[in-house]
Short mmCIF file of C-alpha atoms in Angstrom, two decimals:
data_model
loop_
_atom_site.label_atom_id
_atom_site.label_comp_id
_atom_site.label_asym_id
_atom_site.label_seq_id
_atom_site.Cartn_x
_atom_site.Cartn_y
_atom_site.Cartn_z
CA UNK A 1 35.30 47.74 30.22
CA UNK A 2 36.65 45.08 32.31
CA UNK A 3 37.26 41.72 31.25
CA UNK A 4 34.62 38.36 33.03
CA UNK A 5 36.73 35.77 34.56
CA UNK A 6 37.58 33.16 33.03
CA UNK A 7 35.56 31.00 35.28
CA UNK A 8 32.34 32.57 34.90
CA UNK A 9 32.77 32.46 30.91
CA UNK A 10 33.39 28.89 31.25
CA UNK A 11 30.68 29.02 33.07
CA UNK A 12 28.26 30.63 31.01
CA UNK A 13 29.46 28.81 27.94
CA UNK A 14 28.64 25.65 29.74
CA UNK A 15 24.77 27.10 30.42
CA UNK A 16 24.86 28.03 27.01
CA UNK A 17 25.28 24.62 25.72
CA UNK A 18 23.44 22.80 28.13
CA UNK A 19 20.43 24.93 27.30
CA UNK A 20 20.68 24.21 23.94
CA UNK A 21 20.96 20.37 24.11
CA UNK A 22 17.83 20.60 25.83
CA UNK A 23 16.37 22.29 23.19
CA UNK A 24 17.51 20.24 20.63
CA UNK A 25 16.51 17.13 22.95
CA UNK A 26 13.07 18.14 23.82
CA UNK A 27 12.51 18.94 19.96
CA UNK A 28 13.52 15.46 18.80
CA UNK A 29 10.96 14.09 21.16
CA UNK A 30 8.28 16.33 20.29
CA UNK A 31 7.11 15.85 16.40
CA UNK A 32 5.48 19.10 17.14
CA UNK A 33 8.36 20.99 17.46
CA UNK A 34 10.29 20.58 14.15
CA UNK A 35 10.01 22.04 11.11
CA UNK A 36 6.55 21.73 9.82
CA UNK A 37 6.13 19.08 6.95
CA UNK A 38 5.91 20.35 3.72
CA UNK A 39 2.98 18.49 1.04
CA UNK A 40 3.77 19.37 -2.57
CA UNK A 41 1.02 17.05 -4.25
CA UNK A 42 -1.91 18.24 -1.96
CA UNK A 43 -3.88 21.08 -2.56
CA UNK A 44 -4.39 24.03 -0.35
CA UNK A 45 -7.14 23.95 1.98
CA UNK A 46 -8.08 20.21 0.93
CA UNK A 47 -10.36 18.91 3.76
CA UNK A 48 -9.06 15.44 3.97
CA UNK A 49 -5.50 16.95 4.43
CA UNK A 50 -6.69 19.19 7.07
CA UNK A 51 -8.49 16.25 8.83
CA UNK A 52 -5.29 14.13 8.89
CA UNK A 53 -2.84 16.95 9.88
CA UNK A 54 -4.66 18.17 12.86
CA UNK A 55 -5.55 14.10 14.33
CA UNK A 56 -1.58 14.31 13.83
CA UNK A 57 -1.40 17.31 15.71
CA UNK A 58 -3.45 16.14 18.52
CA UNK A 59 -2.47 12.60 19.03
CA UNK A 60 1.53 13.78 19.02
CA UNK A 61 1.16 16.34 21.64
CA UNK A 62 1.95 15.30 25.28
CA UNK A 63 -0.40 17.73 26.72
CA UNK A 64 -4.00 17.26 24.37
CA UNK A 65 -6.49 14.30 25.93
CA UNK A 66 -6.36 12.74 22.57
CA UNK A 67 -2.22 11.93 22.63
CA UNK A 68 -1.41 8.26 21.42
CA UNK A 69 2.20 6.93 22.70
CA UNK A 70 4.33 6.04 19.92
CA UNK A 71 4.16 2.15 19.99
CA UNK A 72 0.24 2.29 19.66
CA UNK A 73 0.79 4.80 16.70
CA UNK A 74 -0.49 2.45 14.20
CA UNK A 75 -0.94 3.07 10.40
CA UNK A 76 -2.99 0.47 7.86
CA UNK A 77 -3.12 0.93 4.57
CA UNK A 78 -4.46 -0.48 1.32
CA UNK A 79 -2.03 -0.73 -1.48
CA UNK A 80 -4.05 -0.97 -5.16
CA UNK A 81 -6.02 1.88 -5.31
CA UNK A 82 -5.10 3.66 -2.37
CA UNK A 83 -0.96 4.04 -2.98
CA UNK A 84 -0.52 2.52 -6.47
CA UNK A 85 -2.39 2.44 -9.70
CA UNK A 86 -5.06 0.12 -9.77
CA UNK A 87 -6.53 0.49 -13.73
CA UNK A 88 -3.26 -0.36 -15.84
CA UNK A 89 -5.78 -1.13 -16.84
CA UNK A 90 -6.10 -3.80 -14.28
CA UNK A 91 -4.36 -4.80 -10.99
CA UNK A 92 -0.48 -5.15 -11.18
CA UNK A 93 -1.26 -8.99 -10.09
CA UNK A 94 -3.72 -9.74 -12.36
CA UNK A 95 -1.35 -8.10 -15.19
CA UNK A 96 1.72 -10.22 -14.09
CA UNK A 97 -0.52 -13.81 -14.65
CA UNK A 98 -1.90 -12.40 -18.03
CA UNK A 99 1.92 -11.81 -19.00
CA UNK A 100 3.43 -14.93 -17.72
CA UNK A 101 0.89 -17.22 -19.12
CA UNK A 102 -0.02 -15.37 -22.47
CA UNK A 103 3.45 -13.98 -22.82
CA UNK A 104 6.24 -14.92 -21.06
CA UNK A 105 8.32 -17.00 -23.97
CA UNK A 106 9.61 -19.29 -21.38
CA UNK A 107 6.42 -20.55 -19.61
CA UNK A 108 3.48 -19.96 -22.20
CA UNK A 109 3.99 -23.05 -24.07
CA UNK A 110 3.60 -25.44 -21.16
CA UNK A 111 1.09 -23.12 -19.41
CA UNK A 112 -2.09 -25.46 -18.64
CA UNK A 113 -4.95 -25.24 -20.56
CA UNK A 114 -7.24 -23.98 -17.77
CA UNK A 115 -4.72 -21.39 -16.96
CA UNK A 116 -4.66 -19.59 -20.64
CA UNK A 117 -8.40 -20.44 -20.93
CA UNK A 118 -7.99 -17.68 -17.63
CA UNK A 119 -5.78 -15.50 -18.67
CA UNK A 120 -7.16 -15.03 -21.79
CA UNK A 121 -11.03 -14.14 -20.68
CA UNK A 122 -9.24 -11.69 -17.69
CA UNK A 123 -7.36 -9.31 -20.58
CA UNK A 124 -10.47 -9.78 -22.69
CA UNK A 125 -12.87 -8.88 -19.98
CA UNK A 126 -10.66 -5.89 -18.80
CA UNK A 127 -10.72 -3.56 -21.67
CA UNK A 128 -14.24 -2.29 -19.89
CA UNK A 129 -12.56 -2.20 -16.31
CA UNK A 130 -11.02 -4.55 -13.51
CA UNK A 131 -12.37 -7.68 -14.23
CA UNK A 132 -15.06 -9.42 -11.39
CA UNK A 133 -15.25 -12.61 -10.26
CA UNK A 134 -11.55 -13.75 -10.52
CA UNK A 135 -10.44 -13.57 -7.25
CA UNK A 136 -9.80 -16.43 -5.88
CA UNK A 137 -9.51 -18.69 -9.31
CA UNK A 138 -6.95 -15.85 -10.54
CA UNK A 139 -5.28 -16.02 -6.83
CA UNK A 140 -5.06 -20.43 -7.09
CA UNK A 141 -3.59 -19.56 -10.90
CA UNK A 142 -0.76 -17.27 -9.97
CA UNK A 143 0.52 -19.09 -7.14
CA UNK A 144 0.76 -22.45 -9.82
CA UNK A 145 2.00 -20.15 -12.34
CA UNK A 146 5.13 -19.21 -10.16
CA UNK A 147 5.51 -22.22 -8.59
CA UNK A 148 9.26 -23.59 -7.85
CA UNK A 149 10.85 -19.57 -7.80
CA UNK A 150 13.01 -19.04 -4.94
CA UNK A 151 11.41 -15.82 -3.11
CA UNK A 152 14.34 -13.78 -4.62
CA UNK A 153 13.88 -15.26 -8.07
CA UNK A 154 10.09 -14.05 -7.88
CA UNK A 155 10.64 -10.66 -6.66
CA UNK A 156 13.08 -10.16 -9.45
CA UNK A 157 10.79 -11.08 -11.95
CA UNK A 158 7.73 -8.91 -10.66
CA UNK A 159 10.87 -5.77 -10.87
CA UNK A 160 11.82 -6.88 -14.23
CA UNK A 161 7.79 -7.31 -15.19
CA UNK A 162 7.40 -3.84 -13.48
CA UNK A 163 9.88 -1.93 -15.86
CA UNK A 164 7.46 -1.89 -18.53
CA UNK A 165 5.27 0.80 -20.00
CA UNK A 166 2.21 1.22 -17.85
CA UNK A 167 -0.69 0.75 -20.17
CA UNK A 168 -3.21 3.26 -20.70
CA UNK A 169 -0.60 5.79 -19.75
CA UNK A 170 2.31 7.89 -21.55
CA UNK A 171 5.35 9.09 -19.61
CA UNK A 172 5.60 6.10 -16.78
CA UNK A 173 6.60 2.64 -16.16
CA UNK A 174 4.63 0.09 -14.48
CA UNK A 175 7.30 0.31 -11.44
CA UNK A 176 6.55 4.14 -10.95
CA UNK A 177 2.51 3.71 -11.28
CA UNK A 178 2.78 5.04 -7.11
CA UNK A 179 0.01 8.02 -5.87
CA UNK A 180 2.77 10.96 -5.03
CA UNK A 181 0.29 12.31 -2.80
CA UNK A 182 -0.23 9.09 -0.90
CA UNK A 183 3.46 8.39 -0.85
CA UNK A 184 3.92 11.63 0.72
CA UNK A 185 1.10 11.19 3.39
CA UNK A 186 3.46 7.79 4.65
CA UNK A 187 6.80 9.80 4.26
CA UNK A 188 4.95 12.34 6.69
CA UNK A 189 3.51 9.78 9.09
CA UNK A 190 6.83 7.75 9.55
CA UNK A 191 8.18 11.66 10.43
CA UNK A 192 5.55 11.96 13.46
CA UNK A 193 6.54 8.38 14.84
CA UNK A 194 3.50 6.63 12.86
CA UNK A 195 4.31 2.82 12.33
CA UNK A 196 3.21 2.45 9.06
CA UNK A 197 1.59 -1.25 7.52
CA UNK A 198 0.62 -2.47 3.60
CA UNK A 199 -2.33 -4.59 3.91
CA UNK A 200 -3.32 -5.60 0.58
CA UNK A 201 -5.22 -8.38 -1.76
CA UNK A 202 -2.24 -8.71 -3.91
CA UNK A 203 0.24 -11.54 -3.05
CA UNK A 204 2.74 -10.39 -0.47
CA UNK A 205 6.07 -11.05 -2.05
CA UNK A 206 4.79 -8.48 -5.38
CA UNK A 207 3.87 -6.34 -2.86
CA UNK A 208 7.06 -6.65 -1.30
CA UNK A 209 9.09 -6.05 -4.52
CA UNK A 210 6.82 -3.58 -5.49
CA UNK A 211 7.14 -1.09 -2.58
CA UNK A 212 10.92 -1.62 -2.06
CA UNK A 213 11.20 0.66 -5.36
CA UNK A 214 9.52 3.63 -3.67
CA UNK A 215 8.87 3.09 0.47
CA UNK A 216 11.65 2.26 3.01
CA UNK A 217 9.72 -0.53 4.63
CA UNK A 218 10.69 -3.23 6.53
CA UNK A 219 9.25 -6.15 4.86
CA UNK A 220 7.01 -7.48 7.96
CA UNK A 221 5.32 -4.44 7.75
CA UNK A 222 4.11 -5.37 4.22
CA UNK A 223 0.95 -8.26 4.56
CA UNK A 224 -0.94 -9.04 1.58
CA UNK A 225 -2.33 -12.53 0.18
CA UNK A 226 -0.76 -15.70 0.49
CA UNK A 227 1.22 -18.19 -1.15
CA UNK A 228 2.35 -21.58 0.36
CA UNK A 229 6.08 -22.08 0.83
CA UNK A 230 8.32 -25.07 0.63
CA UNK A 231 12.00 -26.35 0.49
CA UNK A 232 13.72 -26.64 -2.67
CA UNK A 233 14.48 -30.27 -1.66
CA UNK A 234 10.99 -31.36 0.18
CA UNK A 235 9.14 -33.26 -2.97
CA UNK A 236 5.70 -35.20 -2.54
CA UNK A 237 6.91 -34.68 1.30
CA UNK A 238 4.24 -32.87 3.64
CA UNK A 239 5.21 -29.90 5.82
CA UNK A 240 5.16 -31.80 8.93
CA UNK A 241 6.91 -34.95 7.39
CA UNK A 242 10.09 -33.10 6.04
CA UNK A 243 13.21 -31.69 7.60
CA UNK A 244 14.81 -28.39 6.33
CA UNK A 245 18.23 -29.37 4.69
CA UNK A 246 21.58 -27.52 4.66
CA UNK A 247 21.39 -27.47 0.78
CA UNK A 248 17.16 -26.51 1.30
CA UNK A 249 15.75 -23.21 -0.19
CA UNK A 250 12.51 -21.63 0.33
CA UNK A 251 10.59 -21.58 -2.81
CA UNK A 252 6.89 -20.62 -3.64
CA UNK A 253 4.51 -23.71 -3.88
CA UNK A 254 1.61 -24.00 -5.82
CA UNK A 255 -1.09 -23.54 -2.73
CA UNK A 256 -3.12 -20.74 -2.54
CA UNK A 257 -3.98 -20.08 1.10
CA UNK A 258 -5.45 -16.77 2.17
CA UNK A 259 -6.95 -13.15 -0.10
CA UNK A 260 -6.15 -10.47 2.38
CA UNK A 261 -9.42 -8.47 1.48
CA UNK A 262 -12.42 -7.89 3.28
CA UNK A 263 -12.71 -9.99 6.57
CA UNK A 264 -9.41 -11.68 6.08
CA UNK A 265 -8.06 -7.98 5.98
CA UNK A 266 -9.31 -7.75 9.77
CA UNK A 267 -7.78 -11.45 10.24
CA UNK A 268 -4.21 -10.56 9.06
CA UNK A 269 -3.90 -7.38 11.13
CA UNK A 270 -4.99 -9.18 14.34
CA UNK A 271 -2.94 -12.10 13.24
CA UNK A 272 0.21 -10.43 12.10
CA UNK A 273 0.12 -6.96 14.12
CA UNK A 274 -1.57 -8.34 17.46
CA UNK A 275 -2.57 -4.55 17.94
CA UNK A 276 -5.52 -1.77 16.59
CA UNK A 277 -4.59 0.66 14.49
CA UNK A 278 -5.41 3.96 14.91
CA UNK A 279 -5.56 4.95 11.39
CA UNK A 280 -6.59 3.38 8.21
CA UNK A 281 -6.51 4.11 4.21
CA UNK A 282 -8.50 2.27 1.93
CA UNK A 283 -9.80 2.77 -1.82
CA UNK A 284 -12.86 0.23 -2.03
CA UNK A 285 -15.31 -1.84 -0.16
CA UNK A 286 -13.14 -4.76 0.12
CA UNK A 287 -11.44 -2.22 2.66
CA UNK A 288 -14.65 -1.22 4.72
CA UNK A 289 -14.06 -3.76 7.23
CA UNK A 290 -10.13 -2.76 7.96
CA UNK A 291 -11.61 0.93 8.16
CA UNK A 292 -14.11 -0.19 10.47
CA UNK A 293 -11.57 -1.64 12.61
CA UNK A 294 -9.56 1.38 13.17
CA UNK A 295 -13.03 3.46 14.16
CA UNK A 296 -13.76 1.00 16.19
CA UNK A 297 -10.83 0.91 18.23
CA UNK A 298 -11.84 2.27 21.77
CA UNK A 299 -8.79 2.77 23.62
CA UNK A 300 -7.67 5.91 21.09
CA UNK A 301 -9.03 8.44 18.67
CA UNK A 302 -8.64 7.06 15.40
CA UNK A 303 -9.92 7.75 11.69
CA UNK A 304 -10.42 6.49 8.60
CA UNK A 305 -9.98 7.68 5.00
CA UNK A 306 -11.24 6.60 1.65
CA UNK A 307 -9.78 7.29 -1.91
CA UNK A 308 -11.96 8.28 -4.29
CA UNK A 309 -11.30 7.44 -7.90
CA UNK A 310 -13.02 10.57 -9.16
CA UNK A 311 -10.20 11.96 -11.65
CA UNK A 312 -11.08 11.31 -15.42
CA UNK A 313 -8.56 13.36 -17.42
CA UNK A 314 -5.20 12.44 -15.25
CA UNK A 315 -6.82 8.76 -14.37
CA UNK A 316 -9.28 6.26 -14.80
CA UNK A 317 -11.31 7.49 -12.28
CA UNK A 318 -15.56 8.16 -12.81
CA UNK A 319 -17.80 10.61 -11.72
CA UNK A 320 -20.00 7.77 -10.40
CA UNK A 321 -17.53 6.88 -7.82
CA UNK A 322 -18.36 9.99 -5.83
CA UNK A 323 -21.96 9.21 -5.41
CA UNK A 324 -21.66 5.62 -4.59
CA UNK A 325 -18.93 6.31 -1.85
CA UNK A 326 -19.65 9.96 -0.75
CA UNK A 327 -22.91 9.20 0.95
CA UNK A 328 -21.52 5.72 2.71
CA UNK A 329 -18.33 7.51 3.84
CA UNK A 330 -20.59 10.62 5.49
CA UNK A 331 -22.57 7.85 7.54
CA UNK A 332 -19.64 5.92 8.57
CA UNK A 333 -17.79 9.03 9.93
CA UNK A 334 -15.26 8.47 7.43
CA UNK A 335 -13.25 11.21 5.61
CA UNK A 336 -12.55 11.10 1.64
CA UNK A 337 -10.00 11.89 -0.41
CA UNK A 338 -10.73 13.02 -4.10
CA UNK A 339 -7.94 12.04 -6.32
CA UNK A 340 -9.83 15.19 -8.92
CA UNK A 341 -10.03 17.81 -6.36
CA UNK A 342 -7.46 17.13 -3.57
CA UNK A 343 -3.77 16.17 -5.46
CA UNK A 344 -2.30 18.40 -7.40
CA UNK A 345 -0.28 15.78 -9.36
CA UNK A 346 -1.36 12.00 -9.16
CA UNK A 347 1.98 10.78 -10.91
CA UNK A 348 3.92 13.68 -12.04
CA UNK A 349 3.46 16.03 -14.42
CA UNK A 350 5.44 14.43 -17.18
CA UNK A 351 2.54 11.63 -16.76
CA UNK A 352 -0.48 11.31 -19.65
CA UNK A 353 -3.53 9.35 -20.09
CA UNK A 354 -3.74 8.18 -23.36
CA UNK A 355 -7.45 7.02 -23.44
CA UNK A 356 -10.74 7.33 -22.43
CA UNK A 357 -12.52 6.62 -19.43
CA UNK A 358 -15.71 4.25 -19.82
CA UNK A 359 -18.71 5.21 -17.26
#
């Protein structure tokens, strides 16, 4: 056989490659085109799953009506309840004020009065469940009990808080109380261009700490309730009265301003984001009103999903959730995702509850 010239080899290498680096090209623009993500905590067949993978499918393919351009690719979700434990047996916020006021060897002895009179009736109150009723006294309380922390001082005293045992639970730590399945369902939206937001009741900067353990998130895209802030060196001075000094830190004051549930949800997203999202994840009906958002949004398809606390044996979930929220979800169009029938695993396998669920 005789030999090509060199020239056309050179030639057809060059083809060769080219066509390949359009390949590869065309594939890292098209989500649709890689590998297929892989869910290890879902089950099979599980028709919330199926609901979220084909929206993904649609809105990330150039050619279907319903594609969304990246930068309007807009994920919202709820953190306690919806990512993270929320019966530990009560909410990691609620926990932290309970320890630093009943606890904590270095504040509880000057703790104010009405501040252990608090304390003490949340852990009483929340051996039969999260406690009612506290949210904004319990929200005034925690930013005085913190008071005076530089923003790095605080977040490594919610990590250091967040090493312990989680209650109720054998096997895990406070720190890795995270839904695998939900963690998995962010890892896979970030993967198909999906800007993904925290929007949650519990102040920011423990939400902050929190998800910097588990989720590679840039920290404005965590918004939660707020905390004023001042400078280490302001005093009795007001905000618009004093100047920031070279020697000046930011430190958490002892205002309370805004709960980031419900309405103020809606507020914060507009506020913060300045855009719709197109999908949301919440866990209770203080998130009804940031799922209604996202379905209401007219310039895109969008949907919403709800987390069902329905698993006794691996959680503190109850059979009663699924009637109260089943029938609202159905007439609200929105889709639900039972923590019992749906995950595989909730925290690993290694992971026990240790006591019983009251209905």
């Amino acid at each position: 056989a005789s030999e090509a010239p060199a020239g056309a080899e050179a030639n057809s290498e060059a083809a060769a490659l080219a066509e390949t680096e359009t390949a590869e090209a065309a594939s890292a623009g098209d989500p649709a085109k890689s590998e297929p993500f892989t869910f290890q905590y879902w089950e099979d067949g599980a028709p919330a799953l199926s609901a979220l993978t084909e929206y993904v499918d649609a809105v990330t393919d150039p050619a279907n009506a319903d594609f969304i351009p990246v930068e309007d690719r807009l994920a919202v979700f709820d953190m306690d309840g919806t990512i993270i434990a929320e019966l530990d047996p009560m909410y990691f916020d609620y926990t932290i004020f309970c320890h630093r006021i009943l606890d904590d060897p270095d504040y509880k002895d000057i703790a104010a009065a009405d501040m252990v009179q608090v304390a003490s009736e949340i852990r009483e109150k929340s051996a039969n469940g999260i406690p009612r009723g506290y949210e904004i006294t319990h929200s005034e309380m925690l930013a005085r009990a913190f008071a005076g922390m530089t923003i790095e001082e605080f977040k490594a005293y919610v990590l250091d808080f967040a090493e312990k045992d989680a209650q109720g639970f054998e096997g895990m730590k406070r720190v890795d109380s995270f839904y695998k399945p939900m963690l998995e369902v962010i890892k896979y939206l970030e993967e198909n261009d999906f800007t993904v937001y925290i929007v949650s009741g519990t102040d920011v900067w423990i939400c902050r700490a929190l998800l910097s353990t588990c989720l590679d998130l840039p920290e404005n895209q965590i918004i939660g309730s707020i905390t004023n802030l001042v400078a280490s060196g302001q005093g009795e001075k007001g905000m618009l009265d004093y100047v920031y000094a070279k020697e000046d830190e930011m430190v958490r004051g002892d205002t309370f301003i805004t709960k980031a549930i419900k309405m103020n949800k809606n507020f914060l997203i507009e506020e913060h984001i300045g855009q719709t999202p197109v999908l949301a994840f919440g866990n209770s009906s203080g998130d009804f009103s940031m799922l209604r958002l996202c379905t209401n949004n007219t310039e895109y398809r969008s949907e919403s999903f709800f987390v069902i606390a329905d698993d006794a044996e691996r959680d503190y979930g109850k059979e009663s959730n699924r009637e109260t929220y089943i029938p609202q979800m159905e007439e609200s169009g929105w889709h639900y995702i039972s923590m019992r029938d749906d995950w595989t695993t909730i925290y690993g396998e290694n992971v026990v509850k240790i006591t019983e669920t009251a209905d």
